[in-house]
Short mmCIF file of C-alpha atoms in Angstrom, two decimals:
data_model
loop_
_atom_site.label_atom_id
_atom_site.label_comp_id
_atom_site.label_asym_id
_atom_site.label_seq_id
_atom_site.Cartn_x
_atom_site.Cartn_y
_atom_site.Cartn_z
CA MET A 279 31.14 -25.20 81.97
CA MET A 280 31.28 -25.06 78.16
CA LYS A 281 28.70 -27.19 76.38
CA ARG A 282 28.56 -27.91 72.68
CA MET A 283 25.25 -28.80 71.07
CA THR A 284 23.61 -28.88 67.66
CA CYS A 285 20.35 -26.97 67.42
CA ILE A 286 17.77 -29.27 65.80
CA LEU A 287 14.99 -26.73 65.24
CA CYS A 288 15.74 -26.18 61.56
CA PRO A 289 17.95 -27.57 58.78
CA ASN A 290 20.68 -25.01 59.53
CA GLY A 291 21.68 -27.28 62.42
CA CYS A 292 23.66 -24.50 64.11
CA LYS A 293 26.54 -25.68 66.24
CA LEU A 294 26.12 -23.90 69.52
CA LYS A 295 28.78 -23.22 72.10
CA VAL A 296 27.05 -22.55 75.38
CA GLU A 297 28.61 -21.47 78.62
CA VAL A 298 26.49 -22.93 81.39
CA SER A 299 26.50 -22.39 85.12
CA ASP A 300 23.88 -23.93 87.38
CA LYS A 301 21.54 -24.59 84.43
CA GLU A 302 21.69 -20.95 83.37
CA ILE A 303 23.17 -19.75 80.08
CA LEU A 304 26.00 -17.28 80.65
CA SER A 305 26.89 -16.92 76.98
CA LEU A 306 25.96 -18.48 73.68
CA VAL A 307 27.67 -18.33 70.30
CA GLY A 308 26.94 -20.00 66.98
CA ALA A 309 23.18 -19.46 66.70
CA LYS A 310 22.04 -17.92 63.41
CA CYS A 311 18.64 -17.01 64.87
CA PRO A 312 16.98 -16.29 68.24
CA LYS A 313 15.54 -19.83 68.39
CA GLY A 314 19.02 -21.05 69.31
CA GLN A 315 18.86 -19.42 72.75
CA LYS A 316 15.48 -20.99 73.43
CA PHE A 317 16.65 -24.40 72.25
CA ALA A 318 19.81 -24.27 74.38
CA HIS A 319 17.80 -23.31 77.47
CA GLN A 320 15.35 -26.16 76.93
CA GLU A 321 18.19 -28.57 76.17
CA ILE A 322 20.07 -27.75 79.36
CA ASN A 323 17.04 -27.92 81.61
CA ASN A 324 14.68 -30.48 80.10
CA PRO A 325 15.27 -31.62 76.52
CA HIS A 326 12.10 -32.16 74.53
CA ARG A 327 11.52 -34.07 71.29
CA ASN A 328 8.62 -34.74 68.99
CA ILE A 329 8.12 -38.26 67.69
CA ALA A 330 6.52 -39.68 64.59
CA THR A 331 5.27 -43.24 64.31
CA SER A 332 2.23 -45.14 63.02
CA VAL A 333 -1.07 -46.51 64.30
CA LEU A 334 -2.90 -49.58 63.03
CA VAL A 335 -5.93 -48.87 60.87
CA ASN A 336 -8.82 -51.34 60.63
CA GLY A 337 -10.48 -51.64 57.24
CA GLY A 338 -8.23 -49.12 55.54
CA GLU A 339 -6.65 -49.01 52.08
CA LEU A 340 -3.36 -48.99 54.04
CA PRO A 341 -2.55 -50.97 57.20
CA LEU A 342 -1.14 -47.92 58.99
CA VAL A 343 -1.74 -44.25 59.45
CA SER A 344 1.24 -42.02 60.25
CA VAL A 345 0.95 -39.96 63.44
CA ARG A 346 2.92 -37.39 65.39
CA LEU A 347 2.58 -35.40 68.57
CA THR A 348 1.11 -31.91 68.54
CA ALA A 349 4.12 -30.71 70.54
CA PRO A 350 7.46 -32.08 71.76
CA ILE A 351 7.57 -34.07 75.00
CA PRO A 352 10.40 -34.65 77.50
CA LYS A 353 13.03 -36.83 75.86
CA ASN A 354 12.93 -39.41 78.66
CA ARG A 355 9.23 -40.10 77.99
CA ILE A 356 9.68 -41.05 74.32
CA PHE A 357 9.56 -44.81 74.86
CA ASP A 358 6.59 -44.52 77.27
CA MET A 359 4.80 -42.62 74.52
CA MET A 360 5.67 -45.30 71.95
CA GLU A 361 4.12 -47.93 74.27
CA GLU A 362 0.99 -45.81 74.68
CA ILE A 363 0.63 -45.29 70.92
CA LYS A 364 1.12 -49.00 70.24
CA LYS A 365 -1.98 -49.77 72.34
CA THR A 366 -4.12 -47.67 70.00
CA GLN A 367 -5.96 -48.68 66.85
CA CYS A 368 -8.38 -46.78 64.67
CA ASP A 369 -11.00 -47.43 62.00
CA ALA A 370 -10.86 -46.17 58.43
CA PRO A 371 -11.47 -43.62 57.14
CA VAL A 372 -9.11 -41.34 59.04
CA LYS A 373 -8.27 -37.77 58.13
CA SER A 374 -5.03 -35.86 58.40
CA GLY A 375 -5.25 -33.81 61.58
CA GLN A 376 -7.64 -36.21 63.31
CA ILE A 377 -6.76 -36.67 66.99
CA LEU A 378 -6.34 -40.32 68.03
CA ILE A 379 -5.22 -39.83 71.65
CA LYS A 380 -6.05 -36.67 73.57
CA ASN A 381 -3.64 -35.47 76.25
CA ALA A 382 -1.48 -38.60 75.89
CA LEU A 383 0.18 -39.71 79.15
CA ASP A 384 -1.11 -36.47 80.70
CA LEU A 385 1.72 -34.63 78.98
CA GLY A 386 -0.59 -32.06 77.42
CA VAL A 387 0.00 -33.25 73.85
CA ASP A 388 -2.28 -35.08 71.42
CA VAL A 389 -1.42 -37.90 69.04
CA VAL A 390 -2.62 -36.68 65.66
CA CYS A 391 -2.87 -38.36 62.24
CA THR A 392 -0.65 -36.91 59.53
CA LYS A 393 -2.15 -38.82 56.62
CA GLU A 394 -5.51 -39.67 55.14
CA VAL A 395 -6.42 -43.35 54.96
CA GLU A 396 -9.55 -44.21 53.00
CA GLN A 397 -11.70 -47.27 53.59
CA GLU A 398 -10.63 -50.35 51.72
CA ALA A 399 -12.55 -50.70 48.45
CA ARG A 400 -14.84 -53.74 48.49
CA MET B 1031 -3.91 -46.28 19.34
CA ASN B 1032 -5.66 -43.08 20.34
CA GLU B 1033 -3.30 -40.24 20.99
CA ILE B 1034 -4.55 -37.60 23.38
CA GLN B 1035 -3.20 -34.09 23.02
CA LYS B 1036 -2.12 -32.24 26.17
CA GLN B 1037 -0.39 -28.95 26.70
CA VAL B 1038 1.86 -30.31 29.46
CA VAL B 1039 2.33 -33.86 30.74
CA ILE B 1040 4.04 -34.10 34.13
CA VAL B 1041 5.80 -37.40 34.73
CA GLY B 1042 5.68 -38.13 38.46
CA GLY B 1043 3.34 -36.85 41.18
CA GLY B 1044 5.88 -36.30 43.96
CA PRO B 1045 6.85 -32.92 45.40
CA ALA B 1046 8.42 -31.65 42.14
CA GLY B 1047 5.54 -32.71 39.90
CA LEU B 1048 2.89 -31.36 42.28
CA ALA B 1049 4.56 -27.97 42.67
CA ALA B 1050 5.14 -27.70 38.92
CA ALA B 1051 1.47 -28.51 38.22
CA VAL B 1052 0.14 -25.90 40.62
CA ALA B 1053 2.56 -23.24 39.42
CA LEU B 1054 1.82 -23.95 35.74
CA TYR B 1055 -1.92 -23.76 36.37
CA ASP B 1056 -1.54 -20.44 38.15
CA LEU B 1057 0.49 -19.09 35.21
CA GLY B 1058 -2.45 -19.93 32.96
CA ILE B 1059 -1.34 -23.31 31.59
CA LYS B 1060 -4.41 -25.34 32.46
CA ASP B 1061 -4.38 -28.27 30.06
CA LEU B 1062 -2.19 -30.40 32.30
CA LEU B 1063 -1.90 -34.03 33.27
CA ILE B 1064 0.05 -35.56 36.16
CA VAL B 1065 0.97 -39.20 35.58
CA GLU B 1066 1.77 -41.12 38.79
CA ARG B 1067 2.71 -44.80 39.05
CA GLU B 1068 1.60 -45.22 42.70
CA LYS B 1069 -1.98 -45.27 43.90
CA ASN B 1070 -1.60 -41.96 45.72
CA LEU B 1071 0.15 -38.68 44.98
CA GLY B 1072 3.01 -37.47 47.15
CA GLY B 1073 5.95 -39.60 46.05
CA ILE B 1074 8.56 -40.49 48.64
CA LEU B 1075 7.01 -38.03 51.13
CA ARG B 1076 4.30 -40.62 51.83
CA GLN B 1077 6.75 -42.82 53.67
CA CYS B 1078 8.73 -39.99 55.30
CA ILE B 1079 6.51 -39.79 58.37
CA HIS B 1080 9.06 -37.92 60.51
CA ASP B 1081 8.71 -34.18 60.87
CA GLY B 1082 11.01 -31.35 59.84
CA PHE B 1083 9.64 -30.69 56.36
CA GLY B 1084 8.38 -27.27 55.33
CA LEU B 1085 10.42 -25.13 57.74
CA THR B 1086 11.63 -22.98 54.86
CA ARG B 1087 8.42 -22.85 52.89
CA PHE B 1088 5.67 -22.90 55.50
CA ASN B 1089 7.68 -21.84 58.53
CA GLU B 1090 6.45 -24.86 60.46
CA SER B 1091 7.64 -28.38 60.97
CA LEU B 1092 5.49 -30.83 59.02
CA SER B 1093 5.69 -34.56 58.45
CA GLY B 1094 6.23 -35.76 54.87
CA PRO B 1095 2.57 -36.69 54.28
CA GLU B 1096 1.43 -33.33 55.65
CA TYR B 1097 3.84 -31.45 53.40
CA ALA B 1098 2.60 -33.44 50.41
CA LYS B 1099 -1.02 -32.79 51.36
CA ARG B 1100 -0.51 -29.02 51.16
CA PHE B 1101 0.32 -29.44 47.48
CA ILE B 1102 -2.14 -32.27 46.77
CA ASP B 1103 -4.94 -30.04 48.13
CA GLU B 1104 -3.81 -27.24 45.79
CA VAL B 1105 -3.89 -29.67 42.86
CA LYS B 1106 -7.39 -30.84 43.85
CA ASN B 1107 -8.68 -27.29 44.35
CA ARG B 1108 -7.71 -26.49 40.77
CA ASN B 1109 -9.12 -29.76 39.40
CA ILE B 1110 -5.81 -30.52 37.73
CA PRO B 1111 -6.19 -33.92 36.05
CA VAL B 1112 -4.24 -36.77 37.62
CA ILE B 1113 -3.91 -40.36 36.49
CA THR B 1114 -2.54 -42.75 39.14
CA GLU B 1115 -1.41 -46.37 39.09
CA THR B 1116 -0.08 -45.59 35.65
CA THR B 1117 3.56 -46.11 34.77
CA VAL B 1118 5.19 -44.15 31.99
CA LEU B 1119 7.14 -46.55 29.79
CA GLU B 1120 8.45 -44.25 27.13
CA ILE B 1121 8.99 -40.61 26.33
CA THR B 1122 10.09 -39.68 22.83
CA LYS B 1123 12.03 -36.72 21.50
CA ASP B 1124 8.90 -35.41 19.81
CA HIS B 1125 6.93 -35.39 23.08
CA VAL B 1126 4.97 -38.62 22.93
CA VAL B 1127 4.38 -40.15 26.35
CA ARG B 1128 3.38 -43.82 26.52
CA ALA B 1129 2.16 -45.36 29.76
CA ALA B 1130 0.60 -48.57 31.03
CA SER B 1131 -2.07 -49.13 33.64
CA ARG B 1132 -4.60 -51.79 34.56
CA HIS B 1133 -6.85 -50.20 31.93
CA GLY B 1134 -4.34 -50.70 29.17
CA LEU B 1135 -1.97 -48.48 27.26
CA HIS B 1136 -2.17 -44.71 27.20
CA THR B 1137 -0.57 -42.35 24.71
CA TRP B 1138 -0.34 -38.61 25.06
CA ARG B 1139 1.28 -36.05 22.83
CA ALA B 1140 2.31 -32.96 24.76
CA ASP B 1141 3.50 -29.51 23.80
CA ALA B 1142 5.87 -29.71 26.76
CA ILE B 1143 6.90 -32.42 29.21
CA VAL B 1144 8.00 -32.04 32.82
CA LEU B 1145 10.35 -34.72 34.12
CA SER B 1146 9.75 -35.11 37.86
CA MET B 1147 10.51 -38.77 38.47
CA GLY B 1148 12.71 -38.24 41.51
CA CYS B 1149 15.60 -40.52 42.34
CA ARG B 1150 16.39 -44.06 43.42
CA GLU B 1151 18.77 -45.52 45.95
CA ARG B 1152 22.22 -46.93 45.37
CA THR B 1153 22.17 -50.63 46.16
CA ARG B 1154 24.56 -53.25 47.43
CA GLY B 1155 25.36 -54.13 43.82
CA ALA B 1156 26.75 -50.65 43.23
CA LEU B 1157 29.06 -51.00 46.24
CA GLN B 1158 30.27 -54.50 45.41
CA ILE B 1159 30.58 -55.57 49.05
CA PRO B 1160 32.14 -59.04 49.12
CA GLY B 1161 30.49 -61.98 50.88
CA GLU B 1162 27.33 -64.02 50.79
CA ARG B 1163 24.01 -62.95 49.26
CA PRO B 1164 21.65 -63.46 52.20
CA ALA B 1165 18.24 -61.89 52.87
CA GLY B 1166 18.11 -59.01 55.32
CA VAL B 1167 20.05 -56.45 53.29
CA TYR B 1168 17.85 -53.42 52.53
CA THR B 1169 18.32 -49.93 51.22
CA ALA B 1170 17.16 -47.38 53.79
CA GLY B 1171 14.18 -46.27 51.72
CA VAL B 1172 12.98 -49.84 51.24
CA ALA B 1173 13.24 -50.51 54.99
CA GLN B 1174 11.35 -47.25 55.52
CA SER B 1175 8.52 -48.28 53.22
CA TYR B 1176 8.26 -51.73 54.86
CA ILE B 1177 7.93 -50.17 58.31
CA ASN B 1178 5.95 -47.01 57.57
CA LEU B 1179 3.66 -48.15 54.76
CA TYR B 1180 3.35 -51.93 55.00
CA ASN B 1181 3.60 -52.53 58.76
CA THR B 1182 6.46 -54.99 58.37
CA MET B 1183 9.43 -54.86 60.72
CA VAL B 1184 12.69 -55.61 58.95
CA GLY B 1185 14.82 -56.96 61.83
CA LYS B 1186 15.96 -56.73 65.43
CA ALA B 1187 19.73 -56.23 65.35
CA VAL B 1188 20.65 -53.70 62.72
CA VAL B 1189 23.85 -52.36 61.22
CA ILE B 1190 23.56 -49.26 59.05
CA LEU B 1191 26.09 -48.57 56.33
CA GLY B 1192 26.29 -44.96 55.22
CA SER B 1193 25.21 -41.85 57.09
CA GLY B 1194 22.87 -40.34 54.50
CA ASP B 1195 19.81 -38.65 55.95
CA ILE B 1196 17.46 -41.57 55.28
CA GLY B 1197 19.88 -43.91 57.07
CA LEU B 1198 19.98 -41.62 60.09
CA ILE B 1199 16.19 -41.25 60.11
CA MET B 1200 15.87 -45.04 59.89
CA ALA B 1201 18.30 -45.54 62.79
CA ARG B 1202 15.86 -43.61 64.97
CA ARG B 1203 12.76 -45.22 63.49
CA LEU B 1204 14.11 -48.76 63.99
CA THR B 1205 15.09 -47.90 67.58
CA LEU B 1206 11.61 -46.52 68.33
CA GLU B 1207 10.13 -49.76 66.97
CA GLY B 1208 12.25 -51.84 69.35
CA ALA B 1209 15.23 -52.84 67.20
CA LYS B 1210 18.80 -52.47 68.41
CA VAL B 1211 20.86 -50.37 66.02
CA LEU B 1212 24.45 -51.44 66.63
CA GLY B 1213 26.01 -48.57 64.78
CA VAL B 1214 26.13 -46.39 61.70
CA PHE B 1215 29.30 -46.82 59.64
CA GLU B 1216 30.41 -44.09 57.25
CA ILE B 1217 33.33 -44.51 54.85
CA LEU B 1218 33.99 -40.74 54.73
CA PRO B 1219 35.64 -38.87 57.60
CA TYR B 1220 32.47 -36.76 58.03
CA PRO B 1221 28.73 -37.56 58.09
CA SER B 1222 26.85 -37.55 54.76
CA GLY B 1223 23.58 -36.44 56.36
CA LEU B 1224 22.58 -33.18 58.00
CA GLU B 1225 24.10 -32.29 61.38
CA ARG B 1226 20.70 -32.06 63.07
CA ASN B 1227 19.88 -35.61 62.02
CA VAL B 1228 23.11 -36.90 63.56
CA GLU B 1229 22.01 -35.14 66.73
CA GLN B 1230 18.34 -36.10 66.95
CA CYS B 1231 18.51 -39.54 65.32
CA LEU B 1232 21.79 -40.95 66.67
CA ASN B 1233 23.02 -38.98 69.68
CA ASP B 1234 19.56 -38.84 71.26
CA PHE B 1235 19.44 -42.63 71.29
CA GLY B 1236 23.08 -43.35 72.02
CA ILE B 1237 23.63 -44.91 68.58
CA PRO B 1238 27.34 -44.77 67.72
CA LEU B 1239 28.53 -43.21 64.46
CA TYR B 1240 31.81 -44.64 63.19
CA LEU B 1241 33.43 -42.35 60.62
CA SER B 1242 36.07 -43.68 58.19
CA HIS B 1243 34.60 -47.18 58.53
CA THR B 1244 32.94 -49.48 56.04
CA VAL B 1245 31.43 -52.94 55.75
CA THR B 1246 33.97 -55.23 54.10
CA LYS B 1247 32.11 -58.52 54.23
CA ILE B 1248 28.55 -59.78 54.57
CA HIS B 1249 28.08 -63.13 56.32
CA GLY B 1250 25.11 -65.49 56.31
CA GLY B 1251 23.33 -68.20 54.36
CA HIS B 1252 19.62 -67.62 53.96
CA ARG B 1253 19.55 -64.64 56.31
CA ILE B 1254 22.34 -62.24 57.14
CA GLN B 1255 24.15 -63.26 60.35
CA GLY B 1256 26.73 -60.54 60.64
CA VAL B 1257 29.06 -58.11 58.93
CA THR B 1258 32.75 -57.44 59.05
CA VAL B 1259 33.54 -53.77 59.47
CA SER B 1260 36.94 -52.24 58.81
CA ARG B 1261 38.52 -48.86 59.32
CA VAL B 1262 39.58 -47.13 56.10
CA ASP B 1263 42.54 -44.90 55.29
CA TYR B 1264 42.56 -41.54 53.52
CA ASN B 1265 42.00 -43.27 50.19
CA ARG B 1266 38.97 -45.09 51.58
CA LYS B 1267 40.91 -48.38 51.45
CA PRO B 1268 40.29 -50.82 54.32
CA ILE B 1269 43.19 -50.95 56.80
CA PRO B 1270 44.35 -54.56 57.29
CA GLY B 1271 43.93 -55.79 60.84
CA SER B 1272 41.26 -53.22 61.72
CA ASP B 1273 38.38 -55.69 61.26
CA THR B 1274 35.55 -56.07 63.74
CA TYR B 1275 32.73 -58.58 63.43
CA TYR B 1276 29.20 -57.43 64.26
CA PRO B 1277 26.52 -60.09 64.55
CA CYS B 1278 23.27 -58.71 63.09
CA ASP B 1279 20.10 -59.83 61.30
CA THR B 1280 19.73 -56.72 59.15
CA LEU B 1281 21.99 -54.44 57.13
CA VAL B 1282 20.52 -51.12 56.04
CA LEU B 1283 22.29 -49.25 53.24
CA SER B 1284 22.14 -45.47 53.07
CA VAL B 1285 24.81 -44.92 50.50
CA GLY B 1286 23.51 -42.34 48.11
CA LEU B 1287 20.75 -41.49 45.69
CA ILE B 1288 20.80 -41.45 41.91
CA PRO B 1289 18.43 -39.36 39.78
CA GLU B 1290 16.02 -41.66 37.91
CA ASN B 1291 16.60 -40.90 34.25
CA GLU B 1292 15.81 -44.01 32.21
CA LEU B 1293 12.89 -42.18 30.60
CA SER B 1294 14.93 -39.02 30.05
CA LYS B 1295 17.50 -41.01 28.08
CA MET B 1296 14.77 -42.35 25.77
CA ALA B 1297 13.82 -38.77 25.01
CA GLY B 1298 17.39 -38.01 23.95
CA VAL B 1299 18.05 -35.87 27.03
CA GLU B 1300 21.74 -35.29 27.64
CA LEU B 1301 22.86 -36.24 31.16
CA ASP B 1302 25.57 -34.71 33.33
CA ILE B 1303 27.97 -37.33 34.70
CA ARG B 1304 28.42 -35.29 37.86
CA THR B 1305 24.73 -35.02 38.84
CA SER B 1306 23.48 -38.10 36.92
CA GLY B 1307 20.61 -35.79 35.98
CA PRO B 1308 19.84 -33.84 32.82
CA VAL B 1309 21.96 -30.97 31.57
CA VAL B 1310 19.69 -27.90 31.77
CA ASP B 1311 19.67 -24.21 31.01
CA ALA B 1312 18.54 -21.53 33.46
CA SER B 1313 14.88 -22.23 32.60
CA TYR B 1314 15.33 -25.95 33.49
CA GLN B 1315 14.97 -26.96 29.86
CA THR B 1316 16.92 -30.08 28.94
CA SER B 1317 18.84 -30.67 25.71
CA THR B 1318 15.58 -31.91 24.15
CA PRO B 1319 13.51 -28.77 23.38
CA GLY B 1320 10.25 -28.64 25.33
CA ILE B 1321 11.34 -31.20 27.91
CA PHE B 1322 12.07 -29.78 31.36
CA ALA B 1323 13.36 -31.29 34.61
CA ALA B 1324 13.28 -30.32 38.29
CA GLY B 1325 13.59 -31.92 41.69
CA ASN B 1326 15.58 -35.04 42.50
CA VAL B 1327 15.47 -36.24 38.90
CA LEU B 1328 17.67 -33.25 38.10
CA HIS B 1329 20.00 -33.38 41.11
CA VAL B 1330 19.56 -34.84 44.58
CA HIS B 1331 18.32 -32.18 47.00
CA ASP B 1332 18.84 -31.92 50.74
CA LEU B 1333 15.41 -30.44 51.53
CA VAL B 1334 12.04 -30.91 49.87
CA ASP B 1335 11.32 -27.20 50.29
CA TYR B 1336 13.96 -26.50 47.65
CA VAL B 1337 12.47 -29.15 45.34
CA SER B 1338 9.15 -27.30 45.39
CA LEU B 1339 10.83 -23.97 44.70
CA GLU B 1340 12.83 -25.42 41.84
CA ALA B 1341 9.69 -26.87 40.24
CA GLU B 1342 8.02 -23.48 40.51
CA ARG B 1343 10.92 -21.83 38.72
CA LEU B 1344 10.71 -24.56 36.09
CA ALA B 1345 7.05 -23.64 35.52
CA LYS B 1346 8.12 -20.17 34.40
CA GLY B 1347 10.49 -21.76 31.89
CA VAL B 1348 7.75 -24.03 30.53
CA MET B 1349 5.43 -21.04 30.28
CA ASP B 1350 8.00 -19.06 28.34
CA TYR B 1351 8.52 -22.00 25.98
CA LEU B 1352 4.78 -22.49 25.38
CA VAL B 1353 3.64 -18.90 25.21
CA HIS B 1354 6.64 -17.05 23.85
CA SER B 1355 8.19 -19.96 21.93
CA TYR B 1356 11.37 -19.52 23.92
CA VAL B 1357 14.17 -21.64 22.54
CA ASP B 1358 17.30 -22.29 24.48
CA ASP B 1359 19.71 -19.52 23.52
CA SER B 1360 22.45 -20.56 25.91
CA ASN B 1361 25.84 -19.23 25.03
CA VAL B 1362 27.64 -19.39 28.37
CA LYS B 1363 28.85 -22.63 29.91
CA VAL B 1364 28.97 -23.08 33.65
CA ILE B 1365 31.87 -25.14 34.97
CA ALA B 1366 32.29 -26.72 38.41
CA GLY B 1367 35.79 -25.75 39.48
CA LYS B 1368 37.98 -26.48 42.48
CA GLY B 1369 36.12 -27.77 45.55
CA ILE B 1370 32.72 -27.98 43.81
CA THR B 1371 31.13 -31.37 43.06
CA TYR B 1372 28.61 -30.04 40.57
CA VAL B 1373 26.85 -26.88 39.58
CA LEU B 1374 23.71 -26.28 37.59
CA PRO B 1375 22.32 -24.96 35.30
CA GLN B 1376 25.16 -26.21 33.13
CA HIS B 1377 24.64 -23.38 30.67
CA ILE B 1378 23.03 -19.96 30.67
CA GLY B 1379 21.23 -18.04 27.96
CA LYS B 1380 20.27 -14.40 27.50
CA LYS B 1381 16.78 -14.45 28.96
CA HIS B 1382 16.52 -16.41 32.21
CA ALA B 1383 18.53 -15.33 35.23
CA PRO B 1384 20.08 -18.44 36.75
CA LEU B 1385 19.94 -19.64 40.31
CA LEU B 1386 23.18 -21.58 40.60
CA SER B 1387 22.73 -24.77 42.65
CA MET B 1388 25.82 -26.61 43.82
CA ARG B 1389 27.49 -28.82 46.39
CA VAL B 1390 30.94 -28.50 47.89
CA LYS B 1391 33.31 -31.47 47.78
CA CYS B 1392 34.39 -31.44 51.41
CA PRO B 1393 33.37 -29.71 54.63
CA GLY B 1394 34.97 -26.40 55.45
CA GLU B 1395 34.65 -23.31 57.64
CA ASN B 1396 34.73 -19.74 56.35
CA VAL B 1397 34.32 -20.94 52.80
CA GLN B 1398 34.28 -18.43 49.97
CA ILE B 1399 32.50 -19.48 46.79
CA VAL B 1400 33.40 -17.48 43.72
CA VAL B 1401 31.64 -17.20 40.37
CA GLN B 1402 34.18 -15.96 37.87
CA GLN B 1403 34.24 -15.26 34.14
CA GLY B 1404 37.73 -14.97 32.76
CA GLU B 1405 39.50 -12.72 35.25
CA GLU B 1406 36.28 -11.02 36.34
CA VAL B 1407 34.67 -12.06 39.65
CA LEU B 1408 30.88 -11.85 39.11
CA VAL B 1409 29.77 -12.95 42.56
CA SER B 1410 31.60 -14.02 45.67
CA VAL B 1411 29.76 -15.36 48.70
CA GLU B 1412 31.20 -16.16 52.11
CA PHE B 1413 29.79 -19.06 54.17
CA ASP B 1414 30.57 -19.65 57.86
CA GLU B 1415 30.36 -23.33 57.13
CA ALA B 1416 29.87 -25.34 53.94
CA LEU B 1417 29.03 -29.05 54.05
CA PRO B 1418 28.64 -31.57 51.22
CA ALA B 1419 25.33 -32.60 52.84
CA GLU B 1420 23.88 -29.17 52.13
CA MET B 1421 22.97 -27.74 48.75
CA ILE B 1422 24.19 -24.18 48.20
CA GLN B 1423 22.34 -21.76 45.94
CA ILE B 1424 23.64 -18.47 44.57
CA PRO B 1425 21.48 -16.24 42.34
CA LEU B 1426 23.19 -14.54 39.43
CA GLU B 1427 21.98 -11.44 37.60
CA LEU B 1428 22.15 -11.66 33.83
CA ASP B 1429 23.63 -8.21 33.30
CA LYS B 1430 26.70 -9.25 35.29
CA ILE B 1431 27.64 -11.71 32.57
CA GLN B 1432 30.17 -9.95 30.35
CA ASN B 1433 30.60 -12.16 27.30
CA ASN B 1434 30.32 -15.71 26.00
CA ASN B 1435 33.25 -17.11 27.96
CA PRO B 1436 32.53 -19.93 30.40
CA LEU B 1437 31.71 -19.19 34.03
CA GLU B 1438 33.66 -21.04 36.64
CA VAL B 1439 32.32 -21.69 40.13
CA PHE B 1440 34.96 -22.63 42.68
CA VAL B 1441 35.94 -22.57 46.33
CA ARG B 1442 38.64 -20.09 47.22
#
């Protein structure tokens, strides 16, 4: 079976044509770099995505701190992860790189701050 | 009023201003000042919390705030002076910068000025969509700042007009936050944003993209209640009888960005009608000597990585102006020919080798871009695919330029 997909690993956005049989890649054209092969394999077997969202900050100069996952997770767990992150709050100050949830949903990834939020000036 | 002398004043502390400051400092220009109107440095990156930034520059996928932090840390490490919550009100031809803050008025006189104010969004007014004037109509960047900075959800049933990258990113963001995005409608027959964003922001979430469609009417009293969407023909004119009504409480517009040049105009800087940004030479100097521009204030970029690189090249131009009293000696015009929306620099002198930045008018495969002077082909580059969403850059060696005749850049 021929599958067409767009590699999302970099801004090139290569359009891949992948010949697939029983979840194995028989041939692949259109990838400008070796990452394309890896992406196609992952995409056929178990597509993964990273997500970025925000967490409430108590006592911060901003109401939210932006967060992301340390690694992509299976696509079908994205909304479970959003629910999990929504349950979390943190206290200012927070640092970029600070881990807010370790091993979230037992998926082996952490939820990590991507921004610094100082305490609110009194 | 006290006038403070500075070697370089940088107007705007977003990605272009930050990169310019660091590069200037490292070239030995240390008497700098970054003037930023927001409380924090970083510009629009602060609200771009999604990842995918920095793949070109840092070879890793960073979120906007993380990308900004790399440069903010460099600025801090060098103790480069920054003044925040200060809005520049005026720049004059003779390099006076006037700004206002809570502490009053500030006036600086600079040897050189860097324009790095970025861009702003096209609004509903620019599109002239007929209908009511209800609440609930946002530009994509405004919706993004409400959600990502101010913790305010904009709506539950959303229609997005325009498939620019911020619109696509917002389609995903709104969906993650529990809104239903009914569709993205694009007047052109191809997406305006990057292919990978169509994939990971729309296709991943089953959000439909309707090409050759536009919003032809906005309905609602106090709050938007729905939009009429129509198919358009080749001339982008709505086709009668193709109307569909979509009930919604929010309309997000992602219909283009315009370089922010109100201050540039005050300084007598000549603008290019194609880019809406300054006309520059290969050293990024504008038509006002000693005033330079880079980043989205100059032309709208696809990737922030290229903004940083452009600002770093600008720094070399500023350095040459300050240290070697370089004056623009441009004698060769650069013209955007067939198939090219714009190209810059708009003119080239004898000293700085240009990096030609351009966009193609329409998508194509196996596209050949030619730089020609008279009958002579100076450079010709083949691209497997060329998209209007992607900026194309072609370096040009100075010794290839034969004479003073204009260069033409075109698609063959």
